[in-house]
JSON list of N, CA and C in Angstrom, two decimals:
[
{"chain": "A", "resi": 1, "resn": "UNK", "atom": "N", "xyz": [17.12, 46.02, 43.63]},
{"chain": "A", "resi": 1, "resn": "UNK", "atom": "CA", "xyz": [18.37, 46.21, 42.90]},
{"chain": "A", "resi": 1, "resn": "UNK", "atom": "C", "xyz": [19.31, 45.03, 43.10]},
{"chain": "A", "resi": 2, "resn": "UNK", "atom": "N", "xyz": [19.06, 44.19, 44.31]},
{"chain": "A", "resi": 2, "resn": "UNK", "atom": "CA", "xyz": [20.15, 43.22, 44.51]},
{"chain": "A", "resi": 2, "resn": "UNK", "atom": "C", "xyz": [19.77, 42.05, 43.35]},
{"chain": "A", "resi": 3, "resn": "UNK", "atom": "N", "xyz": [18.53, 41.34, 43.25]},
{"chain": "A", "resi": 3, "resn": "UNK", "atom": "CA", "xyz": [18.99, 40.75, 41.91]},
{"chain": "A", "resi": 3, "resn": "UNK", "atom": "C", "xyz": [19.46, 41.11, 40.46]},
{"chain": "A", "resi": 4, "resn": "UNK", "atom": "N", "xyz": [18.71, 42.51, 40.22]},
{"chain": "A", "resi": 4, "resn": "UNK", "atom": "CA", "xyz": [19.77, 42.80, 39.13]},
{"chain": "A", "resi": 4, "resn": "UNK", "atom": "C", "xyz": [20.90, 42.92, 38.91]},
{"chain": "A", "resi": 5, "resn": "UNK", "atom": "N", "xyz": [21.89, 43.48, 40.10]},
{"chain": "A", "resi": 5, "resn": "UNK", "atom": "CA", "xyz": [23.46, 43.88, 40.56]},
{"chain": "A", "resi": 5, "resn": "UNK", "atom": "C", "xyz": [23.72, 42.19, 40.28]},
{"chain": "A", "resi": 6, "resn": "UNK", "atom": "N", "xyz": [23.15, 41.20, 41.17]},
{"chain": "A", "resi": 6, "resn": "UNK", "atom": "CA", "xyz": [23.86, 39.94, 40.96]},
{"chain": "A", "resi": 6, "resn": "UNK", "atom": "C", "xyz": [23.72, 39.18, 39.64]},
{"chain": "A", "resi": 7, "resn": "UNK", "atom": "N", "xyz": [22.88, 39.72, 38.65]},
{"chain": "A", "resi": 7, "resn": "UNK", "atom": "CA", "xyz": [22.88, 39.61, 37.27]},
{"chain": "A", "resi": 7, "resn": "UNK", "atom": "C", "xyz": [23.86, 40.16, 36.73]},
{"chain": "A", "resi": 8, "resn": "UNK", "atom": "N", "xyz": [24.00, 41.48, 36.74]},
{"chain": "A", "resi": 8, "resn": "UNK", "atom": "CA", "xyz": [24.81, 41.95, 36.16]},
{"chain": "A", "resi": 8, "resn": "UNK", "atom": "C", "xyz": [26.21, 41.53, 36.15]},
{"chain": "A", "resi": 9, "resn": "UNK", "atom": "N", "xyz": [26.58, 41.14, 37.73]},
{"chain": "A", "resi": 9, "resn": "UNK", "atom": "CA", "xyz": [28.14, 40.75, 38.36]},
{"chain": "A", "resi": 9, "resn": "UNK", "atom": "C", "xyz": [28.23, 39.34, 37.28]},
{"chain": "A", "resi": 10, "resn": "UNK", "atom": "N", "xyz": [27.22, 38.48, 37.04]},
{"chain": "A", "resi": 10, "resn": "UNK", "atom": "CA", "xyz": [27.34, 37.24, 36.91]},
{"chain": "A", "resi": 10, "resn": "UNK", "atom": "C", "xyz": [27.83, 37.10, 35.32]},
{"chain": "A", "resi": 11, "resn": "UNK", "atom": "N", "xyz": [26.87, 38.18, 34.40]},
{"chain": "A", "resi": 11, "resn": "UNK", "atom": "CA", "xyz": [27.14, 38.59, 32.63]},
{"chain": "A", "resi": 11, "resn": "UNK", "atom": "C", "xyz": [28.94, 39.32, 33.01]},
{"chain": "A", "resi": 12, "resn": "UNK", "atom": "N", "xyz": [29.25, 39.79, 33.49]},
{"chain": "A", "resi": 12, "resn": "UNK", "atom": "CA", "xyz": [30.50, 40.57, 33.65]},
{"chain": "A", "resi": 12, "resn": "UNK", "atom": "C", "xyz": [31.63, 39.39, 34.07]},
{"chain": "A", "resi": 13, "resn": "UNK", "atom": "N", "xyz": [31.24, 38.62, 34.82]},
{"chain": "A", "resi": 13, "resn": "UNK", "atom": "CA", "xyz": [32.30, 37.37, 35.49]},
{"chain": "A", "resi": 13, "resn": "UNK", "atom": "C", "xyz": [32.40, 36.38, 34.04]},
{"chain": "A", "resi": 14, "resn": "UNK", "atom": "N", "xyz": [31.28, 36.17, 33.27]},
{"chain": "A", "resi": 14, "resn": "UNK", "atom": "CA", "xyz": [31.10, 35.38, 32.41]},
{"chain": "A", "resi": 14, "resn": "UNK", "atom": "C", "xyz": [31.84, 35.77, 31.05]},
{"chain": "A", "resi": 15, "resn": "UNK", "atom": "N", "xyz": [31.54, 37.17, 30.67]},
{"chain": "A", "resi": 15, "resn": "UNK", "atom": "CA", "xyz": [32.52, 37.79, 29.86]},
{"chain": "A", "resi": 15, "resn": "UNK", "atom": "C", "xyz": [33.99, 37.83, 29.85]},
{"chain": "A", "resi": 16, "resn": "UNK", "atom": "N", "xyz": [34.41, 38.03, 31.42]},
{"chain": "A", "resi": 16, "resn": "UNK", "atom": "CA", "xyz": [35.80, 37.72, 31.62]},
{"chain": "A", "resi": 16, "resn": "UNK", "atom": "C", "xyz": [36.67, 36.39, 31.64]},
{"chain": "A", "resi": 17, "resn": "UNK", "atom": "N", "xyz": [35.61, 35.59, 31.57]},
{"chain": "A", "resi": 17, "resn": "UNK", "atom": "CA", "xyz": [35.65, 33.95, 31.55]},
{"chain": "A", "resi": 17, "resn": "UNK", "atom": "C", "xyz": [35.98, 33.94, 29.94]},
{"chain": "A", "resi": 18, "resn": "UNK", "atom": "N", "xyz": [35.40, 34.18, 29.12]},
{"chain": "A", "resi": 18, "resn": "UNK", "atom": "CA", "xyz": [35.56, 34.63, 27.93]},
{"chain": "A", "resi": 18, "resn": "UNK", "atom": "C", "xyz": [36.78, 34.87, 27.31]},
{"chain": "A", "resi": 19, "resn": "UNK", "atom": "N", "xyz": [36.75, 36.01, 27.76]},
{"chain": "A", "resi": 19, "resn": "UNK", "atom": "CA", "xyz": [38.07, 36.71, 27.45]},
{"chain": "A", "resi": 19, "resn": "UNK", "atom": "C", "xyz": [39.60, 35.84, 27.98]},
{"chain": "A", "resi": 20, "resn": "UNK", "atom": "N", "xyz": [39.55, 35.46, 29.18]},
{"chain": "A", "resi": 20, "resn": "UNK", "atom": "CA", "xyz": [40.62, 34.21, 29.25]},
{"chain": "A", "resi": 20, "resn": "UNK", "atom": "C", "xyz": [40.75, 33.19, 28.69]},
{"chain": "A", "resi": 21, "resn": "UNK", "atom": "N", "xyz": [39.50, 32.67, 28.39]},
{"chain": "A", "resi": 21, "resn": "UNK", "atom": "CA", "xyz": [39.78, 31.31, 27.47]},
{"chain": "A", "resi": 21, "resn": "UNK", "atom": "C", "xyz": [40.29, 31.65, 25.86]},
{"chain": "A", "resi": 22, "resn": "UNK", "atom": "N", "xyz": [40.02, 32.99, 25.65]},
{"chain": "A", "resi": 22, "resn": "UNK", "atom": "CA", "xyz": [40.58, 33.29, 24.32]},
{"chain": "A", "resi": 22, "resn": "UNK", "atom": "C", "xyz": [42.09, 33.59, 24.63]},
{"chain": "A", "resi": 23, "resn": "UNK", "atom": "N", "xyz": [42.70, 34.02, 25.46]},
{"chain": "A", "resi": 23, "resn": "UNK", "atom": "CA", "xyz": [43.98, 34.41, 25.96]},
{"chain": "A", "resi": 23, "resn": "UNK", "atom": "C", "xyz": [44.81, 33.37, 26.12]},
{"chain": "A", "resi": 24, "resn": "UNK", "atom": "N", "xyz": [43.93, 32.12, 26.92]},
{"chain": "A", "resi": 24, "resn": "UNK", "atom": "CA", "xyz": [44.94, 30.99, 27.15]},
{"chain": "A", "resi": 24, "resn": "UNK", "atom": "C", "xyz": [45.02, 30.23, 25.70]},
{"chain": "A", "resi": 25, "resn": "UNK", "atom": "N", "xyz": [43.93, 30.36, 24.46]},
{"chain": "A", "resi": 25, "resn": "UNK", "atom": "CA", "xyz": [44.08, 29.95, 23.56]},
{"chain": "A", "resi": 25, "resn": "UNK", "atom": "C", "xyz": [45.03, 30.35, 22.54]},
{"chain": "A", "resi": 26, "resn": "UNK", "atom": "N", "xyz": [45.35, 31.68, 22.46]},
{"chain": "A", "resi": 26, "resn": "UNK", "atom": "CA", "xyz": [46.05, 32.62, 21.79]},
{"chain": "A", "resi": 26, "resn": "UNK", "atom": "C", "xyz": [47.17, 32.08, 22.59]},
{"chain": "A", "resi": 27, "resn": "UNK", "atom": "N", "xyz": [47.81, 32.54, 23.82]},
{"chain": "A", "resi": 27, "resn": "UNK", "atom": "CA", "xyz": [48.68, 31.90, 24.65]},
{"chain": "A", "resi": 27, "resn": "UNK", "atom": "C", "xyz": [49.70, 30.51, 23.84]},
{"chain": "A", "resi": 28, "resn": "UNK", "atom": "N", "xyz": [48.45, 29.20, 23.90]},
{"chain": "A", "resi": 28, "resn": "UNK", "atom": "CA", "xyz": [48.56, 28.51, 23.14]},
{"chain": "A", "resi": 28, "resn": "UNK", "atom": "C", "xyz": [49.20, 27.70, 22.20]},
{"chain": "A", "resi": 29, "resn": "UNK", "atom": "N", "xyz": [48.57, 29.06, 21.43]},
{"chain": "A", "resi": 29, "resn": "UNK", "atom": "CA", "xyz": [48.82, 28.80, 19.63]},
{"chain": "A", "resi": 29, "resn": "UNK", "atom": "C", "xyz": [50.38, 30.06, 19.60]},
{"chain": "A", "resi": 30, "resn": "UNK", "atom": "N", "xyz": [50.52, 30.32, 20.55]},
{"chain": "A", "resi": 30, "resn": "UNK", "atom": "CA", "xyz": [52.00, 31.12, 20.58]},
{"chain": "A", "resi": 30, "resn": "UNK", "atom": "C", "xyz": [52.92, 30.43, 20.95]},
{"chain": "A", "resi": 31, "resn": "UNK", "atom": "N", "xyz": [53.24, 29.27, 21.76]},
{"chain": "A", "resi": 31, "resn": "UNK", "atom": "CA", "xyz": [54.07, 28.91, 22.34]},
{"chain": "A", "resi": 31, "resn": "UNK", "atom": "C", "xyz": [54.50, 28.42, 23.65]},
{"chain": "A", "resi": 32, "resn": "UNK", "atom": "N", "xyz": [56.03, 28.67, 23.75]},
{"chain": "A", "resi": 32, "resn": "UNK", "atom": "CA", "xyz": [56.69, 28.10, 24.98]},
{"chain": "A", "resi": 32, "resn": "UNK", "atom": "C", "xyz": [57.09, 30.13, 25.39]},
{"chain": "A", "resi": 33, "resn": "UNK", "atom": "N", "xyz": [56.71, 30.93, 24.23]},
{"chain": "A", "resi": 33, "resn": "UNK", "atom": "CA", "xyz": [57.25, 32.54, 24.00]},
{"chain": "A", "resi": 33, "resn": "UNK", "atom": "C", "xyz": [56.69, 32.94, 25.36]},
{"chain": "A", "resi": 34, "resn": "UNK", "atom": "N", "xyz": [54.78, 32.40, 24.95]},
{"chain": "A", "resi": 34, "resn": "UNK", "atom": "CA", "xyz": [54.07, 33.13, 25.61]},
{"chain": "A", "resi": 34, "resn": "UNK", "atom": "C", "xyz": [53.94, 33.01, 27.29]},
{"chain": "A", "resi": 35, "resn": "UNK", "atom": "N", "xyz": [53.86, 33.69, 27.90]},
{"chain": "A", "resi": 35, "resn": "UNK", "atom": "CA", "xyz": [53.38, 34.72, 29.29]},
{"chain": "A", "resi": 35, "resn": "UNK", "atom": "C", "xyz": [52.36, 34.93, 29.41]},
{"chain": "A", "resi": 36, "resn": "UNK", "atom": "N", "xyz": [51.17, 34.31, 30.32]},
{"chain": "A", "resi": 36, "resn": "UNK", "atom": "CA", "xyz": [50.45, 34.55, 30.49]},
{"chain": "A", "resi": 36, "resn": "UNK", "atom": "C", "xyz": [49.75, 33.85, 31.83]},
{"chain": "A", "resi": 37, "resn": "UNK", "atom": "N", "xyz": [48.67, 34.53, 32.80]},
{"chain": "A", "resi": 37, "resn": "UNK", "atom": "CA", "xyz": [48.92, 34.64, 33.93]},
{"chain": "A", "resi": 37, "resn": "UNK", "atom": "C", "xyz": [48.00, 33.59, 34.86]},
{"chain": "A", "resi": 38, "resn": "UNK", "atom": "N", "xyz": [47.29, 32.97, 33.57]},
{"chain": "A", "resi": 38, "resn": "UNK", "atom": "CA", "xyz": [46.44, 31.89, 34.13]},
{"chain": "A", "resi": 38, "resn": "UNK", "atom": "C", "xyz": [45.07, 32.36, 34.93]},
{"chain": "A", "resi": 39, "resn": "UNK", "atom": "N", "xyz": [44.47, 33.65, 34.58]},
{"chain": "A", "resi": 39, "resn": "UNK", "atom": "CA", "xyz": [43.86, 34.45, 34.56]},
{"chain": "A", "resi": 39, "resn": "UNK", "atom": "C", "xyz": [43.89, 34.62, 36.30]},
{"chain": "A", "resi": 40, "resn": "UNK", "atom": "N", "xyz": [44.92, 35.02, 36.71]},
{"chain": "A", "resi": 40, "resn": "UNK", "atom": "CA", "xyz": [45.10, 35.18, 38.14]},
{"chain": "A", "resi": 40, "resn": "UNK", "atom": "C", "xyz": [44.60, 36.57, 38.16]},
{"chain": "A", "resi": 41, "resn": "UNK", "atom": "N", "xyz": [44.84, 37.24, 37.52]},
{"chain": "A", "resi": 41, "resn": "UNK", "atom": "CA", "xyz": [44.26, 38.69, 37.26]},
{"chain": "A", "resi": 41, "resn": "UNK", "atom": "C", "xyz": [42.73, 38.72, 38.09]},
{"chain": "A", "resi": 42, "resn": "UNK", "atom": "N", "xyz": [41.98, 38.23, 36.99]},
{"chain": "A", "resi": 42, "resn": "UNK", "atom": "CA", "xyz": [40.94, 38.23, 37.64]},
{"chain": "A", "resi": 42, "resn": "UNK", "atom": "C", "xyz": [40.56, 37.46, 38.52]},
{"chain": "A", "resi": 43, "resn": "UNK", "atom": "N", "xyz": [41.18, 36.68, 39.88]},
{"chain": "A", "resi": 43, "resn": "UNK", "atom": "CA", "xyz": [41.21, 35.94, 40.57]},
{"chain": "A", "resi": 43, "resn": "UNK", "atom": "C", "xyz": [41.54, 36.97, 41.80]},
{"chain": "A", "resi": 44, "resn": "UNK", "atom": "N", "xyz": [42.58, 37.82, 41.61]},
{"chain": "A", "resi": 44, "resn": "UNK", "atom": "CA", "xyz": [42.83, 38.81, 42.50]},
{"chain": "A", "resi": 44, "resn": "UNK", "atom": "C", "xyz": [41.57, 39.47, 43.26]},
{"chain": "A", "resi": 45, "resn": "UNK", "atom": "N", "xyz": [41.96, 39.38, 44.62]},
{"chain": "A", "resi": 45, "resn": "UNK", "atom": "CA", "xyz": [40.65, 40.54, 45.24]},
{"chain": "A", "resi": 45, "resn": "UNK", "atom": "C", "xyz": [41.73, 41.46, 46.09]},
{"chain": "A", "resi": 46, "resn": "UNK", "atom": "N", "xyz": [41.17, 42.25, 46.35]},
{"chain": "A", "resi": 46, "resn": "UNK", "atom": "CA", "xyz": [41.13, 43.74, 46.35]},
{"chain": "A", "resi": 46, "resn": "UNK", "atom": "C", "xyz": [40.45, 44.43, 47.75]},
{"chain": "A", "resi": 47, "resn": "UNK", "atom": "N", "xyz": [41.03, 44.70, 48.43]},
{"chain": "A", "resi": 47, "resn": "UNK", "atom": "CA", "xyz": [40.73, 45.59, 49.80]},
{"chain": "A", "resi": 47, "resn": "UNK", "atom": "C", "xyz": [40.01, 47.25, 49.42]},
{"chain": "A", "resi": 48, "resn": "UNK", "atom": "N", "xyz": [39.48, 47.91, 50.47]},
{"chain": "A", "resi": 48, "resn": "UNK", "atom": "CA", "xyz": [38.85, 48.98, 49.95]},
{"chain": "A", "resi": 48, "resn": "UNK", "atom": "C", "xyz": [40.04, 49.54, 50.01]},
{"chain": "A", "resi": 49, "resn": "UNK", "atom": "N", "xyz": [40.96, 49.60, 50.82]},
{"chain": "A", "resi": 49, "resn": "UNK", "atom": "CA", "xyz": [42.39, 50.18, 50.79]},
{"chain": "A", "resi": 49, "resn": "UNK", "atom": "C", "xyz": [43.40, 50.01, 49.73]},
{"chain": "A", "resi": 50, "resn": "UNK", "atom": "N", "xyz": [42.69, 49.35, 48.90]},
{"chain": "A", "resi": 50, "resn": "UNK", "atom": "CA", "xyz": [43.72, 48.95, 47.49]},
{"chain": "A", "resi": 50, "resn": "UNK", "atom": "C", "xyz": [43.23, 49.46, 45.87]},
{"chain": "A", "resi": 51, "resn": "UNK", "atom": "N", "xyz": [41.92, 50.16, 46.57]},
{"chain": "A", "resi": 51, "resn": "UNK", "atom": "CA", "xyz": [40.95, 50.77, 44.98]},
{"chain": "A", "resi": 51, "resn": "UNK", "atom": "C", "xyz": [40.98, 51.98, 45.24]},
{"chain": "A", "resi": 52, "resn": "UNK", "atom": "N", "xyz": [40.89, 52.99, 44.49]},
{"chain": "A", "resi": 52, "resn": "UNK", "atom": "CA", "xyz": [41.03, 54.64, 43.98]},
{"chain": "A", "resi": 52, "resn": "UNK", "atom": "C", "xyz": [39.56, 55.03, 44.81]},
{"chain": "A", "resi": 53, "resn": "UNK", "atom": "N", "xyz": [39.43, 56.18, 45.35]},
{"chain": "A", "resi": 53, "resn": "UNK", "atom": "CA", "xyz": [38.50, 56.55, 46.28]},
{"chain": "A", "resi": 53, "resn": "UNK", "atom": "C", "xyz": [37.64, 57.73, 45.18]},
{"chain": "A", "resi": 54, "resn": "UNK", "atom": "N", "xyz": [37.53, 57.39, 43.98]},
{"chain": "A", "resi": 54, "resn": "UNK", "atom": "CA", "xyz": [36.74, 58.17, 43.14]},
{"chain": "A", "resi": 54, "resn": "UNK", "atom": "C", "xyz": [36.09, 57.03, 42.52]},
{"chain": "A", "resi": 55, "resn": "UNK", "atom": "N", "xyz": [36.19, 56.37, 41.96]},
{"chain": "A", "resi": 55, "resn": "UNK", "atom": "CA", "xyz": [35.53, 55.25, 41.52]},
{"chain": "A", "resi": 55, "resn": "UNK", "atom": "C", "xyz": [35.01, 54.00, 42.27]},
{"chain": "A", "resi": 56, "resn": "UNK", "atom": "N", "xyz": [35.66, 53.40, 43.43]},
{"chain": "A", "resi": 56, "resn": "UNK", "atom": "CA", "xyz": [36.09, 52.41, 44.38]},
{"chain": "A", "resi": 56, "resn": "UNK", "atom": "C", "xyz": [36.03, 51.06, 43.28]},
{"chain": "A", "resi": 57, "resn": "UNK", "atom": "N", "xyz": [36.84, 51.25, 42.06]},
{"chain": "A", "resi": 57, "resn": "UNK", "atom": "CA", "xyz": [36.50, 49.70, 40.90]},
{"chain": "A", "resi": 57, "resn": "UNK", "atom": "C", "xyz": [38.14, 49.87, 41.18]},
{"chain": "A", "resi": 58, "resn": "UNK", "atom": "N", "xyz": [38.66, 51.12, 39.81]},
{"chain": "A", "resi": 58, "resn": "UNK", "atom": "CA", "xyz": [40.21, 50.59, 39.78]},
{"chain": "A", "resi": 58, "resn": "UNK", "atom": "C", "xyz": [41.23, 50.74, 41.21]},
{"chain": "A", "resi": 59, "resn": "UNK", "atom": "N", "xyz": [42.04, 49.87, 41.61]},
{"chain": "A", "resi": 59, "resn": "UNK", "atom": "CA", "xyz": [43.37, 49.37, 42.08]},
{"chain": "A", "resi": 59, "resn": "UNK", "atom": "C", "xyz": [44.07, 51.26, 42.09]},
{"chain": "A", "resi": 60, "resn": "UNK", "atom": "N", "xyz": [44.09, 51.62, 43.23]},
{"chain": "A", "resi": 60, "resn": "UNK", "atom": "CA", "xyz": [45.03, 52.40, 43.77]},
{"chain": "A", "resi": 60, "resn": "UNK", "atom": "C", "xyz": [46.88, 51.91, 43.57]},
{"chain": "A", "resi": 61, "resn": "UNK", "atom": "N", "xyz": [47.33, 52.80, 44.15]},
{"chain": "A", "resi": 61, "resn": "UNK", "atom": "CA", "xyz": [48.81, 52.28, 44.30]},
{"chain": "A", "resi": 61, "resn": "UNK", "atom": "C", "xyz": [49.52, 51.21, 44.69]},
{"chain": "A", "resi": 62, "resn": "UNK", "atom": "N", "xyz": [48.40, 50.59, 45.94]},
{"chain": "A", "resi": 62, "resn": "UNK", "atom": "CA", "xyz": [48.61, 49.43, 46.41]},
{"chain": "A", "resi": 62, "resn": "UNK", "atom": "C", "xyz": [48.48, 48.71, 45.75]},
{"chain": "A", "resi": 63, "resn": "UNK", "atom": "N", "xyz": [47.18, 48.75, 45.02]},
{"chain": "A", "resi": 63, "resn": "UNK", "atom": "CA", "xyz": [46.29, 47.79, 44.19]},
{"chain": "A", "resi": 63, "resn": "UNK", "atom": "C", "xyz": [46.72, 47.47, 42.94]},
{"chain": "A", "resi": 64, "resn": "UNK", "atom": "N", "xyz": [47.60, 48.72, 42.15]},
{"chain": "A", "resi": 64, "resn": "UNK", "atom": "CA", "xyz": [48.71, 48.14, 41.10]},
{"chain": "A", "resi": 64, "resn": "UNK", "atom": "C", "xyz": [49.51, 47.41, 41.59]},
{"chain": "A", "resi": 65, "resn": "UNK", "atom": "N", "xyz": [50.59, 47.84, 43.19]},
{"chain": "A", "resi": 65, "resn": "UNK", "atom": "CA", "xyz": [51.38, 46.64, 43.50]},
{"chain": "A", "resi": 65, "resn": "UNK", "atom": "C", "xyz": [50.67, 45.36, 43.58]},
{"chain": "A", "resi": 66, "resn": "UNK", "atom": "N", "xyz": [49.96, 44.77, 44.36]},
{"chain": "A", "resi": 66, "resn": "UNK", "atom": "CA", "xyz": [49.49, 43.82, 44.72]},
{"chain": "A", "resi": 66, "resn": "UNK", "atom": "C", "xyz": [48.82, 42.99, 43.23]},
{"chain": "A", "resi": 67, "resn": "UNK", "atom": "N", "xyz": [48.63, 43.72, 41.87]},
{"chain": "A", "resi": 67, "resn": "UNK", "atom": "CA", "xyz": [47.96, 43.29, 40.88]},
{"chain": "A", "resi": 67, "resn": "UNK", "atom": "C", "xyz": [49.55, 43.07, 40.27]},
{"chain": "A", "resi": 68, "resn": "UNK", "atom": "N", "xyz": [50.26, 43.61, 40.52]},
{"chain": "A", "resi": 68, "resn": "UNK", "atom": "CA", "xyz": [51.73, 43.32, 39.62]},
{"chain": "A", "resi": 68, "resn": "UNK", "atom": "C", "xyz": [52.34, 41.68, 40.11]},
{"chain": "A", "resi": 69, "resn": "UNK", "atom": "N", "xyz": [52.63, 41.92, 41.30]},
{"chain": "A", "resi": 69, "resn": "UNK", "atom": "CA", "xyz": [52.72, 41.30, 42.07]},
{"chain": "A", "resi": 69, "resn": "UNK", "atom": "C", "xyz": [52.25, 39.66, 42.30]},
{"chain": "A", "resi": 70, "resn": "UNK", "atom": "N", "xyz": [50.71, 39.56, 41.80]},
{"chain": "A", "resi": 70, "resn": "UNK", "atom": "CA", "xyz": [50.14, 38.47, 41.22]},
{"chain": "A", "resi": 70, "resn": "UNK", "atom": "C", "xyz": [50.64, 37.96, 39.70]},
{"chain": "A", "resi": 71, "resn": "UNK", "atom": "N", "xyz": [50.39, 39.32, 39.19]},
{"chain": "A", "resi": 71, "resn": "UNK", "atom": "CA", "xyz": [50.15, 38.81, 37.79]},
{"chain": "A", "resi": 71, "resn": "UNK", "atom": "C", "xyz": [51.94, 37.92, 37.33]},
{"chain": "A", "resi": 72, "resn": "UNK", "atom": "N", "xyz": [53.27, 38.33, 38.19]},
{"chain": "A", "resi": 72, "resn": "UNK", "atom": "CA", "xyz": [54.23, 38.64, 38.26]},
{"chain": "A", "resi": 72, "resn": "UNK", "atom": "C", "xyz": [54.68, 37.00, 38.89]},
{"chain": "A", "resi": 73, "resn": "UNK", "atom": "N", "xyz": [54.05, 36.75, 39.45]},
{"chain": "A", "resi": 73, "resn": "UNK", "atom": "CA", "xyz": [54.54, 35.09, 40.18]},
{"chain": "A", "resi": 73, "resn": "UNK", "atom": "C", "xyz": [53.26, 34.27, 39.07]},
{"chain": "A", "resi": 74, "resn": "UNK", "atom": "N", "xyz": [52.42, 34.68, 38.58]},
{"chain": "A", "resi": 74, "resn": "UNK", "atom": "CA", "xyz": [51.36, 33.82, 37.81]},
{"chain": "A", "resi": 74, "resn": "UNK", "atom": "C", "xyz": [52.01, 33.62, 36.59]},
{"chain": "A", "resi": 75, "resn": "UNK", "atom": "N", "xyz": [52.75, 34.41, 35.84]},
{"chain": "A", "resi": 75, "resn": "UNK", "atom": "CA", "xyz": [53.31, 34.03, 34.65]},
{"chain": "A", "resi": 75, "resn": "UNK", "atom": "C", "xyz": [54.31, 33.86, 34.41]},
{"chain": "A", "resi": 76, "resn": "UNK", "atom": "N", "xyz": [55.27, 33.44, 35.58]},
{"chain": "A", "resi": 76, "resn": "UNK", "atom": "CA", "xyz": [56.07, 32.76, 35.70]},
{"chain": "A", "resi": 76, "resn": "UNK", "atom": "C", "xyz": [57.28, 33.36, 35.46]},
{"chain": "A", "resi": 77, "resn": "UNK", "atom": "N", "xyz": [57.24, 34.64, 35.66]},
{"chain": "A", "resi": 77, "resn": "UNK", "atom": "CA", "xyz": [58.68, 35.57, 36.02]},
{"chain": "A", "resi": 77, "resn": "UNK", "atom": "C", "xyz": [59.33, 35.50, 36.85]},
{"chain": "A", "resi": 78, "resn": "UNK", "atom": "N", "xyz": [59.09, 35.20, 38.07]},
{"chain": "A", "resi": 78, "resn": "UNK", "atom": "CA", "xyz": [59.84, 34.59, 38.89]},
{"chain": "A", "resi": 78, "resn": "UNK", "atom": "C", "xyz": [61.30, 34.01, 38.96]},
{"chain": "A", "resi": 79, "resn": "UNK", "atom": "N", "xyz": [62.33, 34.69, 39.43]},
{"chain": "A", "resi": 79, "resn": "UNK", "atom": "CA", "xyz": [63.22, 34.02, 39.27]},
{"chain": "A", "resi": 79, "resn": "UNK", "atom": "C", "xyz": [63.39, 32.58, 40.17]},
{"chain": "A", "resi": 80, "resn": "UNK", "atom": "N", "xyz": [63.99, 31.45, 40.21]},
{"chain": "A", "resi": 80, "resn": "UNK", "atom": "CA", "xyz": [63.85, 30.23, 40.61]},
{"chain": "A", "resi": 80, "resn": "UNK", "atom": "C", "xyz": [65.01, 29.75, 41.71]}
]
């Protein structure tokens, strides 16, 4: 199962690679408007103490803070 799992992780990392480069493109073609997080999102890692204990994928309470939190200094909300 471990080379398939690391197949699978690798089509899933690659998709999300994807999906940002269309974001920073859209981003882009929007402006000085747009917000966006420099795909820190998915850069974020995650403690077992920070994911929901029914699934162990999505971000618990912590794990929304700590994902806000990123996403929140990445796109430049920050006050200065």
């Amino acid at each position: 199962a471990a080379p398939a799992a690391a197949a699978r992780r690798s089509r899933f990392r690659e998709r999300i690679d994807a999906y940002n480069g269309q974001l920073r493109a859209a981003c882009r073609a929007y402006g000085s408007r747009c917000r966006w997080d420099g795909g820190a999102a998915h850069r974020a890692r995650f403690g077992l103490d920070q994911v929901n204990s029914l699934d162990w994928f999505h971000p618990n309470t912590s794990g929304q803070d700590r994902l806000a939190d990123v996403t929140w200094r990445a796109a430049r909300w920050v006050d200065d």
